[in-house]
Amino acid sequence: MRVSRLMLVTLRDDPAEAEIVSHKLLLRAGYIRRIASGIYAYLPLLWRVLRKVSAIVREELDATGALETLLPQLQPADLWERSGRWAGYTAGEGIMFHLEDRQGRELGLGPTHEEVITALAAELLRSYRQLPVNLYQIQTKFRDEIRPRFGLMRGREFIMKDAYSFHASEACLKDTYAVMDQAYRRIFNRCGLRTVAVEADSGAIGGSASQEFMVTAEAGEDLILTSPDGRYAANQERAVSLAPEPVALADQPCHDLSTPGQTTIEQLCSGHGFDPSQIVKVLLLLARFADGADQPLIVSLRGDQQLNEVKLANAVQARLGAERGSLLELAPITADQLERQGLEPLPFGSLGPDLSDALLSGARDWTPRFLRLADGTAASLERFVCGANRLDTHRVGARWDPSNPCPESLDLRAAQPGDRCHHDPSQHLEAARGIEVGHIFQLGRKYSEALEARFTTESGADEALWMGCYGIGVSRLAQAAVEQNHDRNGICWPVSIAPFEVIVVVASSQDSQQVELAERLYGELQQAGLEVLLDDRNERAGVKFKDADLIGIPWRVVVGRGATDGQVELVERAGGSKRDLSADELLAALLPQIQAGRQGLNNPAQS
RNA sequence: CGGGAUGUGGCGCAGCUUGGUAGCGCACUUCGUUCGGGACGAAGGGGCCGCAGGUUCGAAUCCUGUCAUCCCGACCA
């Protein structure tokens, strides 16, 4: 391809719309243009990158025996109602774009494809003899994100590879899950990404085990916690750890303490010399469910600990989801809401875990009983300080006893960097930021049961299929690669996903010898099967060098002064090493490098 | 959805306080000189100043509304 024909438009200044380096570079180098918030045009250069990433994904998945398919993006609402996800995905903070057709039937624009694929499996998979199967597709997904961000990192329309496997047994599912784990590691490695695999929350997709693949980068949206020995790594949403030991509270009879205006843990501690770990704080939240009745919650946490809302949402869903439908939202209860329910104001700032259910009687739309949960750190305190449920009053020396029973205890706290690890308390968790580029799940039978995807076993029984699902954010991966592979001059694509492998730059388009030699080399390299750009523009050499660096072509051949003697310069983009060599030796020098790069063989190993 | 900021040629910005009919750099076109790290000179083309109302003799500028974009948050009482 000739640069003069490439519609290459590069920018000298950083566009105002971009915040992080990969987003700026993709815009400046002419890879993407924003059409609307979270909606981008993939320009020809980026499309080549995306096709390369897709090709690697295809090769690795095909090698595992997975089958490529293509499923509809327009999906009928009733399919989602059968799985119980329509309300959760469309109401509240739901992320599914949805619309009505001319008959008034509701449709959603696919944010993911469990429903469609499971319905298909229900029709097509009748016998254990057909199992296991693993189907995948690479296509555009639509998600009405709360806040689209950072270019392709979090778009409302993006390219995803999603795969779904079906099994006759859980053991078989685990086998495929392990195979996909390995395939994913190869895919990311071949794409030149340094990734770390972490334990993850399975979120709205559901299911049991799940693992995320994180590209480590400062701009990452996720916090990941790892142990120094590398044996533990988890997304903070999911991470578990040992909390610090609490400071013991002196043995004393339970008594009230006047705490005027002291509504925060900090004020309480500085006012009376308590340690935050001696306090039980009480959070009042409201869980909105699909069935319309809102459920008030009382969550007790040790004062020095933070709530992990994902863990709480999972716990609430597990306890009430069966009868109440999907959990739509979890938010703190406000004084306004109490008033609208016709309830008396509560003494916020002095709440205790034994806050009476009687306070909810007469609520208009709320379940008139609290769901009470406690984090293990609060539940295990012998004596503690807590609110007395009267304004400006706390209780000191409170205990869990029949008059103040300890709620159901579970892990609800957010693990923090510096916490001790479960597997080895001498290890302390370290924090890093990550961009989630892949996620694999063992779904179990959640969807197959909801959508009645059943098969006949060897013994003739009728059972629901076991399922797994596996995603890769293809367009996000491309940007993550830039985030990890760039320098001050621009992008440094790994050869395996670069839009072109080599660029031939004519230093002076006025010099007919240079032009002639460059044209010859352009032809030869193409003949040898390389993906070559020829910068034939009538620009000064400096402009061409700057652009070549910016768009990040891994190898550059400069045809310049030495052309008279048949000499050219070969430059590696990453690292910038240069060597002069004869034009006749060029192909022999370049070909092995690029062939190795294509396979990702030069890429460093990953954890 | 809450908070903050910004909308002026393709891109980056100034002008707005103190109203008088739009400017700079880059990019683009032509010509000349240059030609190995974003050249120089000359001459050009391109703007409903986000949109809609209002105030005024007169609005990019003041007022009201609205739309869009970006950032932070969605959280401990």
XYZ file of C-alpha atoms (C1' of nucleotides) in Angstrom:
684
model
C 0.000 0.000 0.000
C 1.183 3.479 -0.840
C 0.898 6.053 1.909
C -0.265 8.583 -0.687
C -3.350 6.387 -1.213
C -3.942 5.507 2.441
C -6.168 8.443 3.461
C -3.668 8.947 6.237
C -4.563 11.974 8.341
C -2.291 12.447 11.336
C -2.621 15.160 13.938
C 0.161 17.148 15.489
C -1.753 18.115 18.640
C -3.467 15.887 21.151
C -7.224 16.026 20.556
C -9.078 17.581 23.483
C -11.464 14.643 23.726
C -8.784 12.155 24.744
C -7.377 11.660 28.210
C -5.192 8.560 28.145
C -2.183 7.992 25.921
C -3.552 5.107 23.855
C -6.687 7.075 23.018
C -4.656 10.135 22.045
C -2.332 8.094 19.875
C -5.105 6.233 18.076
C -6.728 9.566 17.231
C -3.508 11.339 16.318
C -2.219 8.526 14.155
C -5.457 8.265 12.201
C -6.755 4.932 13.519
C -10.133 6.023 14.890
C -12.622 8.894 14.808
C -15.408 9.503 17.275
C -18.910 9.512 15.780
C -20.780 9.927 19.085
C -19.995 9.283 22.727
C -18.666 5.734 22.966
C -19.178 5.156 19.229
C -16.150 5.085 16.950
C -15.338 4.623 13.307
C -12.532 2.106 12.818
C -10.431 3.676 10.047
C -8.597 1.458 7.551
C -5.410 1.186 9.612
C -7.260 0.072 12.724
C -9.409 -2.321 10.754
C -6.236 -4.100 9.656
C -5.191 -4.377 13.308
C -8.600 -5.705 14.301
C -8.500 -8.262 11.510
C -5.102 -9.451 12.705
C -6.255 -9.779 16.288
C -9.320 -11.636 15.035
C -7.160 -13.943 12.925
C -5.062 -14.874 15.963
C -8.215 -15.487 17.971
C -9.602 -17.671 15.178
C -6.428 -19.707 14.846
C -6.201 -20.421 18.529
C -9.881 -21.202 19.002
C -10.100 -23.297 15.867
C -7.134 -25.259 17.203
C -9.184 -26.172 20.276
C -11.963 -27.482 18.054
C -14.296 -24.550 18.618
C -16.738 -23.713 15.799
C -17.146 -20.224 14.404
C -20.704 -19.004 13.947
C -22.587 -15.715 13.690
C -25.646 -14.970 15.802
C -28.247 -12.211 15.452
C -27.734 -8.868 17.114
C -31.460 -8.134 17.211
C -32.862 -10.339 19.922
C -36.484 -10.833 20.979
C -37.438 -9.763 24.495
C -39.190 -13.018 25.321
C -35.902 -14.898 25.126
C -34.507 -12.561 27.776
C -37.646 -12.824 29.841
C -37.216 -16.576 29.924
C -33.712 -16.233 31.339
C -34.959 -13.609 33.791
C -32.577 -10.944 32.525
C -34.857 -8.662 30.470
C -35.803 -6.406 33.378
C -32.305 -6.249 34.804
C -30.795 -5.426 31.433
C -33.347 -2.831 30.348
C -34.695 -1.171 33.525
C -32.714 0.808 36.065
C -29.056 0.890 35.213
C -29.608 -1.751 32.540
C -27.220 -1.648 29.623
C -29.276 -3.159 26.819
C -30.398 -0.884 24.017
C -33.947 -1.907 23.286
C -36.637 -0.952 20.828
C -40.021 -1.930 19.501
C -40.720 -3.195 16.040
C -43.722 -2.023 13.973
C -45.936 -4.630 15.634
C -45.012 -3.316 19.049
C -42.870 -6.358 19.867
C -39.887 -5.596 22.041
C -36.369 -6.322 20.878
C -32.962 -5.825 22.399
C -29.655 -5.094 20.695
C -27.388 -7.893 21.866
C -25.009 -6.944 24.672
C -24.107 -10.655 24.960
C -25.510 -13.878 23.548
C -26.221 -16.451 26.256
C -29.953 -16.379 25.561
C -29.712 -16.827 21.804
C -27.079 -19.526 21.943
C -28.861 -21.446 24.674
C -32.125 -21.353 22.761
C -30.254 -22.746 19.774
C -28.620 -25.400 21.890
C -32.040 -26.391 23.200
C -33.173 -27.011 19.635
C -30.046 -28.618 18.260
C -28.390 -30.546 21.064
C -30.429 -33.643 21.890
C -27.884 -36.255 22.905
C -24.697 -36.683 24.918
C -23.213 -38.038 21.675
C -23.138 -34.493 20.289
C -21.253 -33.122 23.279
C -19.148 -31.240 24.046
C -19.432 -28.388 21.560
C -17.953 -24.921 21.710
C -19.321 -22.159 19.460
C -17.799 -18.734 18.999
C -18.367 -15.565 17.027
C -16.597 -12.264 16.475
C -18.998 -9.389 16.060
C -20.206 -6.023 17.285
C -21.821 -5.836 20.704
C -24.034 -3.021 21.936
C -24.060 -1.823 25.514
C -25.596 1.389 26.807
C -22.764 2.007 29.245
C -23.386 4.341 32.166
C -20.255 6.176 31.224
C -18.438 5.415 27.989
C -14.776 6.231 28.422
C -11.323 6.387 26.930
C -12.097 5.688 23.292
C -12.307 1.986 22.568
C -11.724 1.040 26.205
C -15.369 1.354 27.133
C -17.509 1.947 24.102
C -21.222 1.580 23.558
C -20.538 -0.359 20.394
C -17.483 -2.597 20.295
C -16.119 -5.790 18.802
C -16.116 -8.868 20.939
C -15.260 -12.488 20.522
C -17.690 -14.541 22.555
C -17.733 -18.299 22.867
C -20.185 -20.673 24.524
C -19.536 -24.296 25.348
C -22.023 -27.078 26.127
C -21.273 -30.204 28.099
C -22.807 -33.349 29.439
C -21.056 -33.000 32.779
C -19.410 -30.497 35.038
C -16.099 -32.331 34.690
C -16.214 -31.866 30.935
C -17.008 -28.175 31.399
C -13.956 -27.802 33.624
C -11.809 -29.481 30.984
C -12.913 -27.036 28.301
C -12.534 -24.133 30.718
C -8.917 -25.166 31.248
C -8.383 -25.504 27.499
C -9.787 -22.007 26.971
C -7.603 -20.655 29.752
C -4.555 -21.929 27.863
C -5.864 -20.696 24.499
C -6.402 -17.242 25.989
C -2.866 -17.122 27.331
C -1.552 -17.965 23.870
C -3.791 -15.382 22.214
C -2.700 -12.528 24.464
C 0.904 -13.570 24.308
C 0.840 -13.684 20.515
C -0.739 -10.226 20.484
C 2.247 -8.920 22.401
C 0.325 -8.180 25.586
C 1.609 -8.620 29.101
C -1.407 -9.968 30.957
C -2.164 -11.368 34.355
C -4.960 -13.861 34.988
C -7.035 -13.018 38.045
C -9.955 -14.513 39.939
C -13.044 -12.504 39.116
C -16.611 -11.869 40.063
C -18.940 -13.349 37.484
C -21.277 -10.367 37.718
C -24.492 -10.162 35.747
C -23.481 -13.077 33.535
C -23.828 -15.411 36.488
C -22.304 -18.788 37.153
C -19.559 -20.020 39.419
C -15.858 -19.908 38.638
C -14.561 -17.123 36.503
C -11.235 -15.658 35.591
C -10.292 -12.361 33.987
C -7.266 -11.596 31.853
C -5.889 -8.184 32.672
C -3.507 -6.098 30.642
C -1.495 -4.334 33.289
C -1.544 -0.590 32.681
C -1.895 2.547 34.757
C -4.944 3.589 32.756
C -6.790 0.382 33.672
C -10.259 0.717 35.160
C -9.876 -2.275 37.454
C -7.850 -2.667 40.602
C -6.148 -6.010 40.861
C -4.588 -7.452 43.985
C -1.764 -9.926 43.789
C 0.486 -11.725 46.244
C 4.218 -11.208 45.789
C 4.760 -14.966 45.310
C 2.342 -14.873 42.352
C 0.135 -17.599 43.798
C -2.843 -15.313 44.318
C -4.272 -12.687 41.978
C -7.803 -11.342 41.999
C -9.901 -8.433 40.923
C -10.624 -6.299 43.965
C -14.337 -6.929 43.384
C -13.654 -10.526 44.199
C -10.483 -10.529 46.279
C -10.367 -12.077 49.724
C -7.779 -11.416 52.395
C -7.194 -11.489 56.116
C -8.261 -8.303 57.839
C -5.898 -6.751 60.361
C -6.459 -7.869 63.961
C -8.788 -5.477 65.783
C -7.626 -3.456 68.760
C -9.348 -5.020 71.760
C -11.890 -2.854 73.566
C -11.489 -2.773 77.346
C -13.820 -5.061 79.278
C -16.607 -2.840 80.549
C -20.344 -2.911 81.078
C -22.355 -1.722 78.115
C -23.206 1.937 78.490
C -24.382 4.900 76.464
C -22.043 7.658 75.389
C -23.115 11.115 74.374
C -21.680 11.878 70.938
C -23.212 15.149 69.800
C -22.525 15.864 66.151
C -20.180 12.876 65.864
C -21.633 11.026 62.938
C -18.534 9.608 61.274
C -16.113 6.951 62.417
C -13.356 9.534 62.300
C -15.171 11.988 64.575
C -16.096 9.223 66.992
C -12.513 7.987 67.205
C -10.858 11.363 67.550
C -13.483 12.467 70.090
C -13.183 9.475 72.421
C -9.891 7.771 71.628
C -11.418 4.699 69.963
C -9.718 2.732 67.225
C -11.851 2.287 64.075
C -11.517 -1.486 64.471
C -13.467 -1.259 67.776
C -16.542 0.136 66.077
C -19.363 -1.640 64.293
C -20.688 0.665 61.618
C -24.089 0.128 60.189
C -24.986 0.815 56.584
C -28.575 1.189 55.531
C -29.193 0.294 51.923
C -32.110 -0.337 49.664
C -32.156 -3.214 47.218
C -34.430 -2.722 44.227
C -35.744 -5.914 42.727
C -37.468 -6.736 39.481
C -40.710 -7.490 41.340
C -41.081 -3.837 42.354
C -40.955 -4.242 46.149
C -37.804 -2.676 47.548
C -35.879 -4.472 50.262
C -34.213 -2.469 53.057
C -30.880 -3.866 54.233
C -28.823 -3.401 57.376
C -25.181 -4.230 56.839
C -22.780 -4.302 59.774
C -19.084 -3.794 59.117
C -16.098 -3.251 61.326
C -15.333 0.469 61.405
C -11.968 0.197 59.699
C -13.299 -1.929 56.840
C -14.848 -0.947 53.526
C -17.932 -2.507 52.003
C -17.456 -4.493 48.820
C -20.686 -3.767 47.017
C -20.216 -6.581 44.535
C -19.981 -9.145 47.315
C -23.045 -7.631 48.963
C -25.045 -7.651 45.724
C -24.161 -11.300 45.181
C -25.201 -12.184 48.736
C -28.509 -10.334 48.440
C -29.244 -11.884 45.055
C -28.458 -15.348 46.388
C -30.783 -14.920 49.372
C -33.734 -13.213 47.727
C -33.308 -13.643 43.976
C -35.321 -16.835 43.717
C -38.558 -15.187 44.848
C -37.893 -11.555 43.983
C -36.294 -11.785 40.552
C -33.104 -10.027 39.621
C -31.512 -7.371 41.789
C -31.600 -4.122 39.857
C -29.867 -1.669 42.119
C -28.270 -1.279 45.515
C -28.062 2.198 47.021
C -27.913 3.879 50.423
C -31.249 4.856 51.918
C -31.751 8.593 52.037
C -33.840 10.719 54.394
C -35.934 11.709 51.367
C -36.821 8.128 50.635
C -37.912 7.548 54.247
C -40.204 10.530 54.037
C -41.707 9.341 50.768
C -42.426 5.974 52.379
C -44.263 7.796 55.168
C -41.671 6.678 57.742
C -40.171 8.537 60.677
C -36.652 9.939 60.168
C -33.846 7.663 61.392
C -30.915 8.780 63.543
C -28.324 8.580 60.765
C -24.864 8.729 62.259
C -25.961 6.861 65.385
C -27.395 3.679 63.888
C -26.867 0.332 65.591
C -27.197 -3.185 64.221
C -30.331 -3.838 66.297
C -32.349 -1.120 64.577
C -35.931 -2.331 64.929
C -38.036 -3.675 62.061
C -40.932 -1.787 63.666
C -39.489 1.375 62.120
C -40.473 0.026 58.715
C -44.118 -0.701 59.489
C -46.370 1.369 57.308
C -43.826 1.713 54.503
C -45.591 2.228 51.188
C -43.562 -0.005 48.821
C -40.876 -1.500 51.011
C -40.712 -4.944 52.491
C -41.350 -4.111 56.183
C -38.425 -6.202 57.481
C -34.727 -5.561 57.225
C -32.463 -8.124 55.663
C -29.586 -8.141 58.165
C -26.070 -9.133 57.201
C -22.713 -8.703 58.890
C -19.192 -8.948 57.641
C -17.070 -11.495 59.485
C -14.875 -8.763 60.929
C -17.864 -7.218 62.690
C -19.436 -10.522 63.669
C -16.281 -11.747 65.389
C -15.853 -8.714 67.688
C -16.243 -9.580 71.358
C -17.110 -6.068 72.440
C -17.591 -3.025 70.317
C -18.843 0.518 69.971
C -21.924 1.141 67.862
C -24.769 3.576 67.395
C -27.535 3.473 69.994
C -30.273 4.220 67.454
C -30.834 7.543 69.184
C -29.539 10.803 67.816
C -26.116 11.811 69.194
C -25.784 8.641 71.246
C -23.519 5.622 70.866
C -23.119 2.504 72.946
C -19.759 1.402 74.295
C -19.027 -2.192 75.251
C -21.895 -3.628 73.215
C -21.865 -7.378 72.512
C -23.704 -9.738 70.252
C -26.290 -11.404 72.543
C -29.955 -12.434 72.412
C -31.095 -8.818 72.706
C -28.699 -7.770 69.950
C -28.278 -10.918 67.871
C -25.438 -11.132 65.405
C -26.798 -11.151 61.863
C -25.782 -13.772 59.369
C -22.023 -13.458 58.968
C -20.225 -13.577 55.635
C -17.425 -11.914 53.704
C -18.596 -8.471 52.632
C -15.444 -6.438 53.061
C -13.234 -5.072 50.321
C -9.738 -6.531 50.378
C -7.091 -3.794 50.394
C -3.495 -3.560 49.275
C -1.335 -4.463 52.264
C -3.808 -7.027 53.650
C -2.388 -10.425 54.577
C -3.059 -13.285 52.171
C -5.108 -16.348 53.072
C -2.678 -18.815 51.521
C 0.297 -17.336 53.360
C -0.254 -14.651 56.006
C 3.348 -13.512 55.673
C 2.506 -12.285 52.171
C 0.802 -8.950 51.736
C -1.411 -8.047 48.791
C -0.013 -5.635 46.224
C -2.115 -3.444 43.977
C -1.897 -2.880 40.231
C -4.276 -1.500 37.673
C -5.535 -3.588 34.804
C -7.550 -3.453 31.614
C -9.837 -6.454 31.322
C -9.356 -7.902 27.854
C -10.738 -11.379 28.447
C -13.045 -13.185 30.823
C -13.873 -16.864 31.042
C -16.759 -18.336 33.044
C -18.087 -21.662 34.154
C -21.761 -20.858 33.868
C -23.097 -24.146 35.124
C -26.750 -24.756 34.298
C -28.252 -21.330 35.003
C -29.204 -20.590 31.410
C -29.837 -24.124 30.240
C -32.343 -24.599 33.043
C -34.047 -21.248 32.451
C -34.280 -21.886 28.706
C -34.843 -25.627 28.977
C -31.772 -26.636 27.036
C -31.745 -30.308 27.884
C -30.195 -33.439 26.468
C -30.430 -37.178 26.879
C -27.613 -38.788 28.853
C -25.954 -42.106 28.128
C -28.303 -43.742 30.605
C -31.339 -42.215 28.940
C -32.001 -39.518 31.550
C -33.029 -35.994 30.628
C -30.685 -33.322 32.008
C -29.867 -29.640 31.572
C -26.677 -28.860 29.651
C -23.574 -27.624 31.441
C -22.326 -24.357 29.991
C -19.252 -22.185 29.865
C -18.741 -18.841 28.213
C -15.601 -17.026 27.155
C -15.170 -13.442 25.980
C -12.418 -11.300 24.502
C -12.837 -7.580 23.870
C -11.200 -7.427 20.463
C -11.395 -3.661 19.941
C -10.460 -3.008 23.558
C -7.510 -5.363 23.176
C -6.232 -3.314 20.250
C -6.235 -0.151 22.325
C -4.767 -1.945 25.344
C -1.910 -3.036 23.101
C -1.196 0.623 22.365
C -1.397 1.463 26.052
C 1.324 -1.109 26.669
C 3.387 -0.538 23.515
C 4.210 3.088 22.845
C 6.896 5.691 23.437
C 7.027 9.458 23.245
C 7.011 9.381 19.443
C 3.989 7.185 19.009
C 2.767 3.616 18.815
C 5.115 0.602 18.730
C 2.898 -2.210 17.431
C 3.983 -5.774 18.012
C 4.553 -7.254 14.542
C 1.779 -9.794 15.074
C -0.973 -7.171 15.152
C 0.626 -4.243 13.321
C -1.438 -2.857 10.423
C 1.661 -3.199 8.210
C 4.895 -4.973 9.009
C 7.348 -2.691 7.281
C 7.345 0.803 5.830
C 9.702 1.856 3.072
C 10.469 5.556 3.342
C 11.880 7.467 0.403
C 13.956 10.193 2.022
C 13.750 12.464 -0.999
C 11.038 11.965 -3.573
C 13.021 14.328 -5.838
C 15.855 11.851 -6.142
C 15.004 9.459 -8.944
C 17.596 6.915 -7.802
C 16.027 6.780 -4.365
C 12.549 6.488 -5.812
C 13.647 3.738 -8.168
C 15.334 1.712 -5.425
C 12.425 2.192 -3.042
C 9.957 1.019 -5.673
C 12.119 -2.030 -6.347
C 12.329 -2.928 -2.657
C 8.605 -2.308 -2.182
C 7.918 -4.826 -4.920
C 10.435 -7.365 -3.612
C 9.187 -7.254 -0.055
C 5.606 -7.632 -1.204
C 6.667 -10.549 -3.396
C 8.137 -12.165 -0.320
C 4.739 -11.946 1.359
C 5.436 -9.043 3.689
C 2.823 -6.410 4.414
C 4.529 -3.305 3.151
C 3.778 0.399 3.143
C 5.634 2.670 0.746
C 5.777 6.285 1.845
C 5.792 7.825 -1.618
C 4.457 11.198 -0.515
C 6.227 14.288 -1.697
C 7.040 15.311 1.864
C 10.283 16.124 3.588
C 12.026 13.170 5.203
C 11.341 14.472 8.707
C 7.597 14.436 8.150
C 7.716 10.877 6.908
C 9.843 9.711 9.837
C 7.510 11.366 12.318
C 4.458 9.762 10.742
C 6.097 6.346 10.517
C 6.910 6.545 14.230
C 3.464 7.806 15.124
C 1.526 5.101 13.321
C 3.964 2.571 14.761
C 5.034 0.307 11.900
C 7.483 -2.185 13.482
C 10.187 -1.996 10.787
C 11.286 0.957 8.697
C 13.486 0.849 5.636
C 14.959 4.237 4.750
C 16.040 4.694 1.159
C 18.193 7.822 1.275
C 21.676 9.066 0.644
C 23.093 5.583 0.332
C 20.788 4.700 -2.526
C 23.503 5.574 -5.020
C 25.606 2.727 -3.608
C 22.633 0.448 -3.116
C 22.700 0.983 0.655
C 19.593 1.348 2.829
C 18.963 1.777 6.520
C 16.863 -0.680 8.553
C 15.278 0.661 11.744
C 13.348 -1.228 14.396
C 10.520 0.921 15.747
C 10.557 -0.461 19.281
C 13.963 0.284 20.721
C 15.091 2.260 17.688
C 18.089 0.121 16.732
C 19.462 1.002 13.284
C 21.769 -0.694 10.812
C 22.928 0.093 7.328
C 22.946 -2.699 4.839
C 22.928 -3.365 1.150
C 19.532 -3.383 -0.526
C 20.297 -6.901 -1.729
C 20.646 -8.165 1.834
C 17.491 -6.446 3.073
C 14.998 -9.226 2.527
C 17.238 -11.856 4.072
C 17.752 -9.653 7.122
C 14.126 -8.671 7.525
C 12.193 -11.810 6.718
C 13.224 -13.956 9.700
C 12.576 -11.090 12.087
C 9.089 -10.543 10.779
C 8.262 -14.206 10.584
C 9.222 -14.609 14.218
C 7.250 -11.512 15.118
C 4.136 -12.808 13.389
C 4.056 -15.817 15.658
C 4.611 -13.658 18.691
C 7.815 -15.564 19.400
C 9.644 -12.420 20.447
C 7.016 -11.587 22.980
C 7.970 -11.981 26.624
C 6.354 -14.722 28.639
C 3.506 -13.777 30.898
C 2.116 -14.864 34.215
C -28.448 9.837 37.508
C -25.461 13.622 40.748
C -21.176 17.051 40.561
C -17.517 19.851 37.541
C -15.760 21.758 32.883
C -16.031 22.867 27.730
C -18.576 24.007 22.887
C -15.422 29.727 17.952
C -12.998 26.705 9.994
C -10.490 19.609 9.664
C -7.241 19.777 14.619
C -5.362 22.806 18.882
C -6.630 27.510 20.852
C -7.323 33.242 21.689
C -11.327 36.804 21.687
C -16.258 37.070 26.026
C -14.745 40.562 32.007
C -15.764 46.251 29.462
C -21.476 44.254 23.165
C -19.670 47.426 17.372
C -20.151 42.046 12.779
C -13.998 37.058 14.014
C -8.383 36.089 14.888
C -3.688 32.936 15.807
C -0.850 28.187 15.141
C -1.220 23.563 12.583
C -3.635 21.338 8.347
C -5.480 22.473 3.045
C -4.673 24.954 -2.372
C -1.127 27.535 -5.806
C 3.841 29.467 -6.857
C 9.011 29.862 -5.587
C 13.224 28.400 -2.625
C 14.416 24.128 0.276
C 14.922 18.531 1.007
C 17.650 12.669 6.587
C 13.665 14.060 12.079
C 6.959 17.759 11.818
C 11.258 23.877 6.439
C 10.883 29.164 4.681
C 8.561 33.076 1.835
C 4.417 34.885 -1.028
C -0.587 34.465 -2.479
C -5.276 31.967 -1.511
C -9.808 28.963 0.082
C -12.705 27.620 4.142
C -16.386 29.724 10.071
C -24.923 28.945 10.767
C -19.097 31.495 16.831
C -23.371 24.018 19.302
C -28.857 25.141 18.815
C -33.340 28.095 20.155
C -35.377 32.167 22.358
C -34.650 36.972 24.825
C -32.294 42.008 25.974
C -30.204 45.798 22.576
C -29.848 50.409 17.250
C -26.314 46.323 17.293
C -24.742 39.780 20.467
C -19.228 35.045 19.675
C -19.536 38.495 23.929
C -25.158 39.838 28.366
C -29.790 36.722 30.054
C -32.924 32.138 29.763
C -33.596 27.447 27.943
C -31.754 23.336 25.393
C -28.369 19.882 23.058
C -23.587 17.750 22.714
C -18.775 16.371 24.497
C -15.129 15.366 28.313
C -13.717 14.530 33.520
C -15.027 12.875 38.683
C -18.584 10.062 41.358
C -22.398 6.743 41.904
C -19.928 4.811 48.557
C -19.631 3.753 54.318
C -24.335 8.888 57.367
